[in-house]
mmCIF file of C-alpha atoms and ligand atoms in Angstrom:
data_model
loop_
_atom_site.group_PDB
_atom_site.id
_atom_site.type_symbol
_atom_site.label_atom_id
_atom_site.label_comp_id
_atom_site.label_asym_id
_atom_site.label_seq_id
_atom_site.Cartn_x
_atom_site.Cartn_y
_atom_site.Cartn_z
ATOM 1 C CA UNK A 20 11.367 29.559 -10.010
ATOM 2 C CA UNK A 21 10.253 27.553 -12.753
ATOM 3 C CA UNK A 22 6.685 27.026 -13.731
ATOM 4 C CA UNK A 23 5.155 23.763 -15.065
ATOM 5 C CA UNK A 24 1.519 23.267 -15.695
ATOM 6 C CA UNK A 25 0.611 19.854 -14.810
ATOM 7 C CA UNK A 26 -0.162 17.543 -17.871
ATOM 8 C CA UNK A 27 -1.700 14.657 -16.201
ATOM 9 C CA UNK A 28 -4.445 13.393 -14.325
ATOM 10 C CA UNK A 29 -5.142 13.583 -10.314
ATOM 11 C CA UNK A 30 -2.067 13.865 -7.992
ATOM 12 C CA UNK A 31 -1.133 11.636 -5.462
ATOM 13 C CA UNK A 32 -2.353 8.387 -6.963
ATOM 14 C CA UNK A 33 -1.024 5.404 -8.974
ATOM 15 C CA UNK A 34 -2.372 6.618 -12.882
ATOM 16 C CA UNK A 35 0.609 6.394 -15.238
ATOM 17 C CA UNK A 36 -0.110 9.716 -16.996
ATOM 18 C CA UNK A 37 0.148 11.897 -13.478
ATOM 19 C CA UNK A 38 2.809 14.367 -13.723
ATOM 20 C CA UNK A 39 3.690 14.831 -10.420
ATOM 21 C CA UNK A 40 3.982 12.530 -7.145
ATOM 22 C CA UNK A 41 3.101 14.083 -3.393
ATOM 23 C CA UNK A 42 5.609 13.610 -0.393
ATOM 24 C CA UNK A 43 5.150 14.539 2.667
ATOM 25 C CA UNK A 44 7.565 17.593 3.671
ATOM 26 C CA UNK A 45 7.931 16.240 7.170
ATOM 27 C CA UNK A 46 9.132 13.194 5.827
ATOM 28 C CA UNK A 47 12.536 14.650 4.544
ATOM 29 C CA UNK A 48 16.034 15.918 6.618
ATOM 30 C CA UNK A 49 17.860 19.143 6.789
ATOM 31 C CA UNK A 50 21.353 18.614 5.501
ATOM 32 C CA UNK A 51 20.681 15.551 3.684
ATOM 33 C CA UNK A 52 21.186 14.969 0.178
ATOM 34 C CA UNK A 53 17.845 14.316 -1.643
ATOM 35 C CA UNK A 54 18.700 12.808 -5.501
ATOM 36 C CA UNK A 55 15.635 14.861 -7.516
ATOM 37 C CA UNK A 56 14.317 18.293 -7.779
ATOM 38 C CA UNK A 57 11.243 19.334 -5.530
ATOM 39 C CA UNK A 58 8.542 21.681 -6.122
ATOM 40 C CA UNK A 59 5.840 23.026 -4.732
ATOM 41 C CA UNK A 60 2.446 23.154 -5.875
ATOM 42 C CA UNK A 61 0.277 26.721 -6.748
ATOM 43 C CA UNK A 62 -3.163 26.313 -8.018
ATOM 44 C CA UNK A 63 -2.645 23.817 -11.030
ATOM 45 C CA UNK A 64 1.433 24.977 -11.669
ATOM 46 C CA UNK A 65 4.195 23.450 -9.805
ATOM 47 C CA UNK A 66 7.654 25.730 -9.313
ATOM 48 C CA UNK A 67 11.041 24.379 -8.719
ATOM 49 C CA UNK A 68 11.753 24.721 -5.133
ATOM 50 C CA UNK A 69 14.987 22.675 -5.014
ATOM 51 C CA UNK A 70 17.532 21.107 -7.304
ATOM 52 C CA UNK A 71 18.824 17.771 -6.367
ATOM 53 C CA UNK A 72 21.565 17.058 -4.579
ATOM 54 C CA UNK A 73 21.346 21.153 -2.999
ATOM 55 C CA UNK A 74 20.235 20.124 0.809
ATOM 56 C CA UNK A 75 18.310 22.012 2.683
ATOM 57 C CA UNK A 76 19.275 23.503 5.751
ATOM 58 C CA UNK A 77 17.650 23.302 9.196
ATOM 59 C CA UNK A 78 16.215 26.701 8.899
ATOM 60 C CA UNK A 79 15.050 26.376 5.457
ATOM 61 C CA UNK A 80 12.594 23.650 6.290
ATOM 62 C CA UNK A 81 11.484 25.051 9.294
ATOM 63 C CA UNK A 82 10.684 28.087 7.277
ATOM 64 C CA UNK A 83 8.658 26.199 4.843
ATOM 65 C CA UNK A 84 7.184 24.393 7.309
ATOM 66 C CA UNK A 85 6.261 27.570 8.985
ATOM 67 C CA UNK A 86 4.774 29.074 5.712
ATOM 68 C CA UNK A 87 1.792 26.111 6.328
ATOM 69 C CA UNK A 88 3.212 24.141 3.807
ATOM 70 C CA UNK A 89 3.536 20.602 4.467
ATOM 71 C CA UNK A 90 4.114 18.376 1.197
ATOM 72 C CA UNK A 91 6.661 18.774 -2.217
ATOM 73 C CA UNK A 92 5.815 17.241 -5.402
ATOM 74 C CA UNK A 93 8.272 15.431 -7.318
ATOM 75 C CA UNK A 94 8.322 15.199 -11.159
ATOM 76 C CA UNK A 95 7.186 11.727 -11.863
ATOM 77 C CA UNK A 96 9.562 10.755 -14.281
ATOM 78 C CA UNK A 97 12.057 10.599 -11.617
ATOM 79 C CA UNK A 98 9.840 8.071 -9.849
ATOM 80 C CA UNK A 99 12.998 5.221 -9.673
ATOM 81 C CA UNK A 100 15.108 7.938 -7.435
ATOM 82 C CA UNK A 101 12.515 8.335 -5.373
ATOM 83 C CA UNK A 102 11.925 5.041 -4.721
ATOM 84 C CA UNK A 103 15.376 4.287 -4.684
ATOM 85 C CA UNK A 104 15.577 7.267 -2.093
ATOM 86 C CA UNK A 105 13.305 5.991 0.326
ATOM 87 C CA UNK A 106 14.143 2.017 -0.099
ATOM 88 C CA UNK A 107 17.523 2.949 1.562
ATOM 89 C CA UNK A 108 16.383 5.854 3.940
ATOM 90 C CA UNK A 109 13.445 3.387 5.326
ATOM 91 C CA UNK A 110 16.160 1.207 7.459
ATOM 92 C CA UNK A 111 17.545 3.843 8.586
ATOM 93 C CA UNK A 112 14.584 5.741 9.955
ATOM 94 C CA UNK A 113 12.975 2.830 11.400
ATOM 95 C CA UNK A 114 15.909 2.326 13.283
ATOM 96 C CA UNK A 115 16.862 5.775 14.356
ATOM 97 C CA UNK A 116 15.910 5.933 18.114
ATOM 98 C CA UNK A 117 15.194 9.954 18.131
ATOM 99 C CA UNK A 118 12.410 9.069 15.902
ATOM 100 C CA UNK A 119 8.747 8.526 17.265
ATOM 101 C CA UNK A 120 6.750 5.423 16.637
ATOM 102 C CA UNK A 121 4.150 7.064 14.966
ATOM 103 C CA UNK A 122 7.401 9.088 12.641
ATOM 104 C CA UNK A 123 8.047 5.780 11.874
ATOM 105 C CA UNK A 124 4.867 4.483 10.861
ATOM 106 C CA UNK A 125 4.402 7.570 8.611
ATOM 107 C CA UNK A 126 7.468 6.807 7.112
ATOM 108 C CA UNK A 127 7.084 3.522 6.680
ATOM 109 C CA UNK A 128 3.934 3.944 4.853
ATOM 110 C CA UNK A 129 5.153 6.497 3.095
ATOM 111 C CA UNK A 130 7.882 4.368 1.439
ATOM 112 C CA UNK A 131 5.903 1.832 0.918
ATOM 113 C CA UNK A 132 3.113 3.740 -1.279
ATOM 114 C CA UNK A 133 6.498 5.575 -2.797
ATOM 115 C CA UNK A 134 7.988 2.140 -3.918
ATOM 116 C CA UNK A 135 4.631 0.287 -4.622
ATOM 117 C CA UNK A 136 3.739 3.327 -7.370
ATOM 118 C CA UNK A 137 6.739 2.776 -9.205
ATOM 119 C CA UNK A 138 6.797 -1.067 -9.012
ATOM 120 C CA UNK A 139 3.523 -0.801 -10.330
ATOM 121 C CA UNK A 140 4.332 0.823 -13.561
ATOM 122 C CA UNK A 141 7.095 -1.203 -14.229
ATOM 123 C CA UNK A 142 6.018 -4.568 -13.353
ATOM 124 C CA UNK A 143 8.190 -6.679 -15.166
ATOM 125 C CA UNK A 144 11.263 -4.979 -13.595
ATOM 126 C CA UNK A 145 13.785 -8.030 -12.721
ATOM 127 C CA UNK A 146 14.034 -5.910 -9.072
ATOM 128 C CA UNK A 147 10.389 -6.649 -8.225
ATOM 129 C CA UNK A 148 10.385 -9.430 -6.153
ATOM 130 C CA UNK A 149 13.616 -8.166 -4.730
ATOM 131 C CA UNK A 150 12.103 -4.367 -4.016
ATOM 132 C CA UNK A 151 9.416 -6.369 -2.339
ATOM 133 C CA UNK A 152 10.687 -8.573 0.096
ATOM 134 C CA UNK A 153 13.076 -6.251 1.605
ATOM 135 C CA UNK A 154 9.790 -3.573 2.181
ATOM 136 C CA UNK A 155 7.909 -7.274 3.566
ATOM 137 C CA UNK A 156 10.862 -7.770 5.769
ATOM 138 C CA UNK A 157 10.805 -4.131 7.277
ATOM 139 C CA UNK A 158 7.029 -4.381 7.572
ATOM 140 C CA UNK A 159 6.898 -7.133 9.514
ATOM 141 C CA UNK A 160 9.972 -6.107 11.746
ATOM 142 C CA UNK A 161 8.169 -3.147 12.502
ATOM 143 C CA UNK A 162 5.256 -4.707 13.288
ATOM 144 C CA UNK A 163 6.606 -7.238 15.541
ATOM 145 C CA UNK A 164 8.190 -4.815 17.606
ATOM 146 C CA UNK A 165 6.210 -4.052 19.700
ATOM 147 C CA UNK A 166 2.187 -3.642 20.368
ATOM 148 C CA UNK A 167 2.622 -0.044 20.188
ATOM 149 C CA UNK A 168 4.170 -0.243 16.936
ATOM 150 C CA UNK A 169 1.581 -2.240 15.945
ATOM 151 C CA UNK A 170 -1.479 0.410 16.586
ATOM 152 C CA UNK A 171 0.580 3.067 14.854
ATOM 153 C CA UNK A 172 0.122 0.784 12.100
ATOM 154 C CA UNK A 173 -2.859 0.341 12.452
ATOM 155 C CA UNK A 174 -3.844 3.321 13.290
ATOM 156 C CA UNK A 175 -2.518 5.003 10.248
ATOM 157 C CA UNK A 176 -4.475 2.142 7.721
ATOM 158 C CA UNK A 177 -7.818 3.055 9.393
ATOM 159 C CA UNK A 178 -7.791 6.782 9.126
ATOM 160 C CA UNK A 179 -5.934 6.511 5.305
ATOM 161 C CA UNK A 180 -8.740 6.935 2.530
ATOM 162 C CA UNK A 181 -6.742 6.923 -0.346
ATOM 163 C CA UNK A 182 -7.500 4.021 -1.974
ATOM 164 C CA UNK A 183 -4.229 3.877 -3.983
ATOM 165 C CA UNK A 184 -2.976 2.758 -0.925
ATOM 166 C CA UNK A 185 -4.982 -0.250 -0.682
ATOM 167 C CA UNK A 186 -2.390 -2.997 -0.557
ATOM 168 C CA UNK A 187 -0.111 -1.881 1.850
ATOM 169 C CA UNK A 188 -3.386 -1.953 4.036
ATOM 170 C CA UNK A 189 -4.057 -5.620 2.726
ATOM 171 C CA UNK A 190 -0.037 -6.498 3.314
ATOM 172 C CA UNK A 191 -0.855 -5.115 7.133
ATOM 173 C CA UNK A 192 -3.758 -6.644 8.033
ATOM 174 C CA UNK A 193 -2.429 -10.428 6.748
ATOM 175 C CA UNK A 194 0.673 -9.801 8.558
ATOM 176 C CA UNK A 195 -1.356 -9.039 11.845
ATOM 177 C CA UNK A 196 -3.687 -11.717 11.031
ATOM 178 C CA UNK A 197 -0.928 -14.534 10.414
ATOM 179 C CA UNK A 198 0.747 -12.621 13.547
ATOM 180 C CA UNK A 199 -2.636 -13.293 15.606
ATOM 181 C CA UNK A 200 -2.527 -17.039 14.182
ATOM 182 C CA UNK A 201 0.919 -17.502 15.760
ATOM 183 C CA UNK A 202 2.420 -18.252 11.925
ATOM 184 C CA UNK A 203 6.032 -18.270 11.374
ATOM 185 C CA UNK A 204 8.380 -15.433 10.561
ATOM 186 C CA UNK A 205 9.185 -16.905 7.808
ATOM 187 C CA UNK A 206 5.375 -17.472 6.442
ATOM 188 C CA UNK A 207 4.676 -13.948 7.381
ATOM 189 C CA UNK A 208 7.795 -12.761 5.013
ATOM 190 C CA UNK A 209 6.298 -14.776 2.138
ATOM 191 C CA UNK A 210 2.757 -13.901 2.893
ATOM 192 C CA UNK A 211 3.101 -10.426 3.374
ATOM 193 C CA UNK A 212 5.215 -10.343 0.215
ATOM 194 C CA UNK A 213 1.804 -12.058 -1.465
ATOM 195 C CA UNK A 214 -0.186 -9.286 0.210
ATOM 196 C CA UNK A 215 1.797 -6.403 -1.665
ATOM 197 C CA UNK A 216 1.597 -7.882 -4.909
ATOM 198 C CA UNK A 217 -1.881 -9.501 -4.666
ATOM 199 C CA UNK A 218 -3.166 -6.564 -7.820
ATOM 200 C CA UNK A 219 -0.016 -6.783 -8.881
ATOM 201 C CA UNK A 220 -1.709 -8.763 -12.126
ATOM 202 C CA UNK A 221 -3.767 -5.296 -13.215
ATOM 203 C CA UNK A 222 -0.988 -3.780 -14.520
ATOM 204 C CA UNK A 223 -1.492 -6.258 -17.191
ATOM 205 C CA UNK A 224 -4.855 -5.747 -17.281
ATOM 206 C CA UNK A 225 -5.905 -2.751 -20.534
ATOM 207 C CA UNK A 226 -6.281 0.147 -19.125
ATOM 208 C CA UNK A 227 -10.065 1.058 -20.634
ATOM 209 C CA UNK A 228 -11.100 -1.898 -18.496
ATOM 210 C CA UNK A 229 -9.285 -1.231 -15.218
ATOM 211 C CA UNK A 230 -10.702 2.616 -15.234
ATOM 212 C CA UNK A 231 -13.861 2.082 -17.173
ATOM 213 C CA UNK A 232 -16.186 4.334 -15.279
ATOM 214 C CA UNK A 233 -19.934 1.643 -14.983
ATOM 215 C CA UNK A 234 -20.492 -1.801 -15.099
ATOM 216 C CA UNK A 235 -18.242 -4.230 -16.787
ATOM 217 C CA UNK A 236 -19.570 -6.107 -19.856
ATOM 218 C CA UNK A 237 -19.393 -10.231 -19.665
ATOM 219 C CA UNK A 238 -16.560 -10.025 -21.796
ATOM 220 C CA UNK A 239 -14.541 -7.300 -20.078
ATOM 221 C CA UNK A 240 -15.147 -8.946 -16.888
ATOM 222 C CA UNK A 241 -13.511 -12.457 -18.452
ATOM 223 C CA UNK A 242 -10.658 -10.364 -18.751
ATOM 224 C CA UNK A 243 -10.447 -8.541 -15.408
ATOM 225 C CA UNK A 244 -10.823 -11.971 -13.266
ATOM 226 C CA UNK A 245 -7.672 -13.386 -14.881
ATOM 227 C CA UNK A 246 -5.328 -10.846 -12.718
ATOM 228 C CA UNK A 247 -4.390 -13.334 -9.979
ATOM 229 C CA UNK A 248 -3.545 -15.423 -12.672
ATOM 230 C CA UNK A 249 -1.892 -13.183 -14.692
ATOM 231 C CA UNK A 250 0.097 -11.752 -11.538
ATOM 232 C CA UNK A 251 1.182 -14.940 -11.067
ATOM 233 C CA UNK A 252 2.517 -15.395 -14.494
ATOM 234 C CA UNK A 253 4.506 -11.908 -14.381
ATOM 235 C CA UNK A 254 6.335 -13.176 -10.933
ATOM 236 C CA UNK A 255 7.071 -16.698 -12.194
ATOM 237 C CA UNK A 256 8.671 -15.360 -15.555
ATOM 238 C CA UNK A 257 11.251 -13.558 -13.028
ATOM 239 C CA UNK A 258 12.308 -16.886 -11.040
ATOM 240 C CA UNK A 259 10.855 -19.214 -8.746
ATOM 241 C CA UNK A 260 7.512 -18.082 -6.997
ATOM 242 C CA UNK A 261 7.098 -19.393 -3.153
ATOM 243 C CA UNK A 262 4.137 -21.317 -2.153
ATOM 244 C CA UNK A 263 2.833 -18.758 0.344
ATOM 245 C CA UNK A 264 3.446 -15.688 -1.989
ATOM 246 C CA UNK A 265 1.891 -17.761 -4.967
ATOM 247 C CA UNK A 266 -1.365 -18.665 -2.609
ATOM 248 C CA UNK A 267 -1.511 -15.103 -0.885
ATOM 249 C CA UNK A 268 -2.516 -14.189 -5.078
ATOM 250 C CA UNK A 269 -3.832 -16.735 -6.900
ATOM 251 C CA UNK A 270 -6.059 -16.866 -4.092
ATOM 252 C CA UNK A 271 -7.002 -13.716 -3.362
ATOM 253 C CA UNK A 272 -10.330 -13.679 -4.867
ATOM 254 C CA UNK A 273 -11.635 -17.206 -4.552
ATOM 255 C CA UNK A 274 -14.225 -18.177 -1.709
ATOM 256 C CA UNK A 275 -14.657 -20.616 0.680
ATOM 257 C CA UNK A 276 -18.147 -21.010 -0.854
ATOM 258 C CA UNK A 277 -16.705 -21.760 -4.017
ATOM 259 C CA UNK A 278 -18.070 -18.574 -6.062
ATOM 260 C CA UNK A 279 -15.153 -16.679 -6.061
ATOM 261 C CA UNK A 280 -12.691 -16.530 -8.759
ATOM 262 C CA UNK A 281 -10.391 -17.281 -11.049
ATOM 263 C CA UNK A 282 -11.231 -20.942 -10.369
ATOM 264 C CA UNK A 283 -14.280 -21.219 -8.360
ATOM 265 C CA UNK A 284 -12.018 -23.174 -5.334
ATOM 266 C CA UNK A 285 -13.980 -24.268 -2.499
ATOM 267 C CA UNK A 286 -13.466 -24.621 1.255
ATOM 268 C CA UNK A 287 -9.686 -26.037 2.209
ATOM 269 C CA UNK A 288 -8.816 -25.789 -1.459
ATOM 270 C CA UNK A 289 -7.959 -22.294 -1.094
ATOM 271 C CA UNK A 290 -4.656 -22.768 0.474
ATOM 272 C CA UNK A 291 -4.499 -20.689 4.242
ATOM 273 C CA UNK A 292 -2.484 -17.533 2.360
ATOM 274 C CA UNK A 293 -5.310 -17.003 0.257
ATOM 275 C CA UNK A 294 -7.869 -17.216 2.632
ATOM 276 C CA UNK A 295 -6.169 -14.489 4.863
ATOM 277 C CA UNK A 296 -5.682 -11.935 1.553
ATOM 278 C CA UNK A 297 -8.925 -12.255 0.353
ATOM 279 C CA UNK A 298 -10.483 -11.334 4.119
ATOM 280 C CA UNK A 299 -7.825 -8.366 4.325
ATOM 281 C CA UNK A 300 -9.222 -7.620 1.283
ATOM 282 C CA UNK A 301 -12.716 -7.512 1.821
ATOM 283 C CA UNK A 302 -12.254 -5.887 4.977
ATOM 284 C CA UNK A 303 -9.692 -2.777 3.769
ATOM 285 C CA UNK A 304 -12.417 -2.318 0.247
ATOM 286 C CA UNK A 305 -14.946 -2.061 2.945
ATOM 287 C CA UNK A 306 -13.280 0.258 5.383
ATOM 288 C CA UNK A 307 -11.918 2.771 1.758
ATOM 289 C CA UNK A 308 -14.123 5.331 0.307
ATOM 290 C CA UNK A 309 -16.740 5.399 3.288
ATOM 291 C CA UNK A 310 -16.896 9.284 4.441
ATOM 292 C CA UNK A 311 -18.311 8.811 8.256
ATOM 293 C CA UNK A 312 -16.364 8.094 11.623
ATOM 294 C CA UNK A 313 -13.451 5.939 11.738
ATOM 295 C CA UNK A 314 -15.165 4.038 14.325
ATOM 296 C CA UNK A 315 -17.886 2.996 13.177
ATOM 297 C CA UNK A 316 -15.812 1.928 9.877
ATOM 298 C CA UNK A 317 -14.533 -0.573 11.652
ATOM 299 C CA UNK A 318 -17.232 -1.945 13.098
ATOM 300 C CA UNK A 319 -19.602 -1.623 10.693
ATOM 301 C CA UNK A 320 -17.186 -2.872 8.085
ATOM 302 C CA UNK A 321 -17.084 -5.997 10.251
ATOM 303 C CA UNK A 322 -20.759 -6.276 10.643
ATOM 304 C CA UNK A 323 -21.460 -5.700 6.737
ATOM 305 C CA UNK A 324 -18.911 -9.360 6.480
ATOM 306 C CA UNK A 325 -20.697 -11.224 9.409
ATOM 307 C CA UNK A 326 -23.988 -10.130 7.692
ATOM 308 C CA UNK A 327 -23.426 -10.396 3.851
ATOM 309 C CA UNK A 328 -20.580 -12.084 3.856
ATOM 310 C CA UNK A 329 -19.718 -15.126 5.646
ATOM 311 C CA UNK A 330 -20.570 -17.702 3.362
ATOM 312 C CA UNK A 331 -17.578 -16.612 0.975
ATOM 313 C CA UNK A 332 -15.290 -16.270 3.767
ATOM 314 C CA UNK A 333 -13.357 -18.356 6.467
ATOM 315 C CA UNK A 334 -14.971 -17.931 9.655
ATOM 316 C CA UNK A 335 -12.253 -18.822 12.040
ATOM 317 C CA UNK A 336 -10.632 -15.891 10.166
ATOM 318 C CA UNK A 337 -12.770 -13.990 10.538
ATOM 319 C CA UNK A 338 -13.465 -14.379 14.024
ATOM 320 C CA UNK A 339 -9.557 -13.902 14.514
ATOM 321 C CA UNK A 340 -9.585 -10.331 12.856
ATOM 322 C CA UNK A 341 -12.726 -9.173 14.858
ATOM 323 C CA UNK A 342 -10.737 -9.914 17.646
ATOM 324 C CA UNK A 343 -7.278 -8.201 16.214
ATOM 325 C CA UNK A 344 -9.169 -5.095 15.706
ATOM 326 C CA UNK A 345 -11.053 -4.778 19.038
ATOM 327 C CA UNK A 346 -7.656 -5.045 20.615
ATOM 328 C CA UNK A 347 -5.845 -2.724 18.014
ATOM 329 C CA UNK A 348 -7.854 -0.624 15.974
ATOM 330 C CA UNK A 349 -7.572 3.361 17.269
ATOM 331 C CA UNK A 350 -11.208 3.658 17.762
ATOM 332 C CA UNK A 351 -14.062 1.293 17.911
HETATM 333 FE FE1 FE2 B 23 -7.717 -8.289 -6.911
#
């Protein structure tokens, strides 16, 4: 085996320097063909476990399984095969009827945090817009499935902490809010698409004011509420930009109250796309990083909004995702 000391920062989240990306062992095949090496993780080194394109067999990866070992790591510099990897495997798998729900809602997730890292650190790749609406489309397939579906969905965003995940929760909970709405497939699409790429701005944003550990200065903070804007700029430099998606953005931080940002818009101004992202928002910042019971996450995530928050958000909304989650969430 080969040793590698890791060079970069924490693994298993979106920084640019990390060395290595986690994947879930479960979430690979025996027999199949996997395009980049894996390794497995000792202390701070990482070993080559497998060369691409040498598949496992059946009783290989029940042996590592066996061992207690339950993820790989994958050199990050082949990031783009991964992605690539699980972009084509993700139609198949949701598809595959000897899969469980819940499989599927691991590996849909998954894929999605797989493909969202690397979009994010190349966001002025031609194939973003692209990358994302065929993710949107599966999304929302998924979703409409079925209720079941649905709450391993769900299910999976409420008991996720890792806050690198963060907008595939945000592109969930707008698709099940515009679902609850009754909105059309094809405004979910375009929405959800907005939902994914709603940050998608602070990868333009410099990188000592995105991680500066403290308070912002005035200045700094000028800089950090242009992302929607700046997001939108990125997308329309690669062809048009819908409506919906372009809303679902620019939107994402302004209020109904009119203190939000990057342009202070008030009440109906902020166009219905908006007004769902920025709720999804609010509601998945509020329901990350918080150490006790899923349950009352949920609920006391929604009673933090109804307290502190409602002036800066819609209130039919609002009321609409109170009653989403008291159908769906796992616990509450
Ligand atoms: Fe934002």
């Amino acid at each position: 085996m080969i040793d590698r000391q890791q060079t970069g920062a924490r693994v298993g989240g979106t920084h640019r320097s990390e060395a290595f990306v986690h994947l879930d062992a479960t979430r690979l095949r025996a027999d199949e063909d996997i395009p980049f090496d894996l390794y497995v993780r000792n202390g701070s080194n990482y070993m080559l476990f497998r060369r691409a394109h040498h598949p496992m067999t059946y009783d290989e990866l029940k042996s590592f399984r066996a061992k207690g070992l339950s993820e790989f790591f994958v050199d990050a510099r082949s990031k783009k095969a991964l992605a690539r990897y699980f972009e084509q495997e993700l139609a198949v798998r949701l598809k595959d009827p000897r899969l469980a729900l819940d499989e599927k809602a691991g590996f849909l997730m998954e894929a999605s945090r797989i493909i969202m890292d690397d979009l994010f650190a190349h966001p002025e790749s031609p194939e973003t817009l692209g990358t994302v609406r065929t993710l949107v489309e599966q999304t929302v397939g998924f979703i409409s499935s079925g209720r079941q579906a649905f709450r391993s969905v769900i299910r999976l965003c409420s008991h996720d902490y890792y806050t690198y995940t963060h907008t595939l929760h945000v592109e969930v909970y707008s698709v099940a809010l515009g679902k609850q709405l009754n909105l059309s497939p094809n405004f979910l699409q375009k929405l959800g698409e907005g939902a994914l790429l709603h940050d998608i701005g602070k990868a333009l944003v410099p990188p000592e004011i995105l991680t500066k550990p403290g308070p912002l200065s005035p200045e700094e903070w000028q800089v950090m509420k242009q992302h929607p804007q700046l997001g939108i700029d990125l997308l329309s430099a690669q062809g048009p930009l819908d409506e919906i998606t372009r809303w679902a953005i620019i939107g994402h931080h302004e209020r109904i109250d009119g203190r939000g940002y990057p342009y202070g818009l008030a009440r109906d101004e902020v166009a219905l796309p908006g007004r769902i992202v920025a709720l999804a928002d609010i509601y998945d910042a509020l329901t990350t990083n918080r150490s006790y019971h899923a349950a009352a996450r949920s609920f006391e995530a929604l009673n933090v909004i109804k307290d502190h928050m409602l002036g800066g958000v819609d209130a039919d909304l609002f009321r609409e995702l109170v009653i989403l989650l008291a159908n769906n969430a796992p616990e509450w």
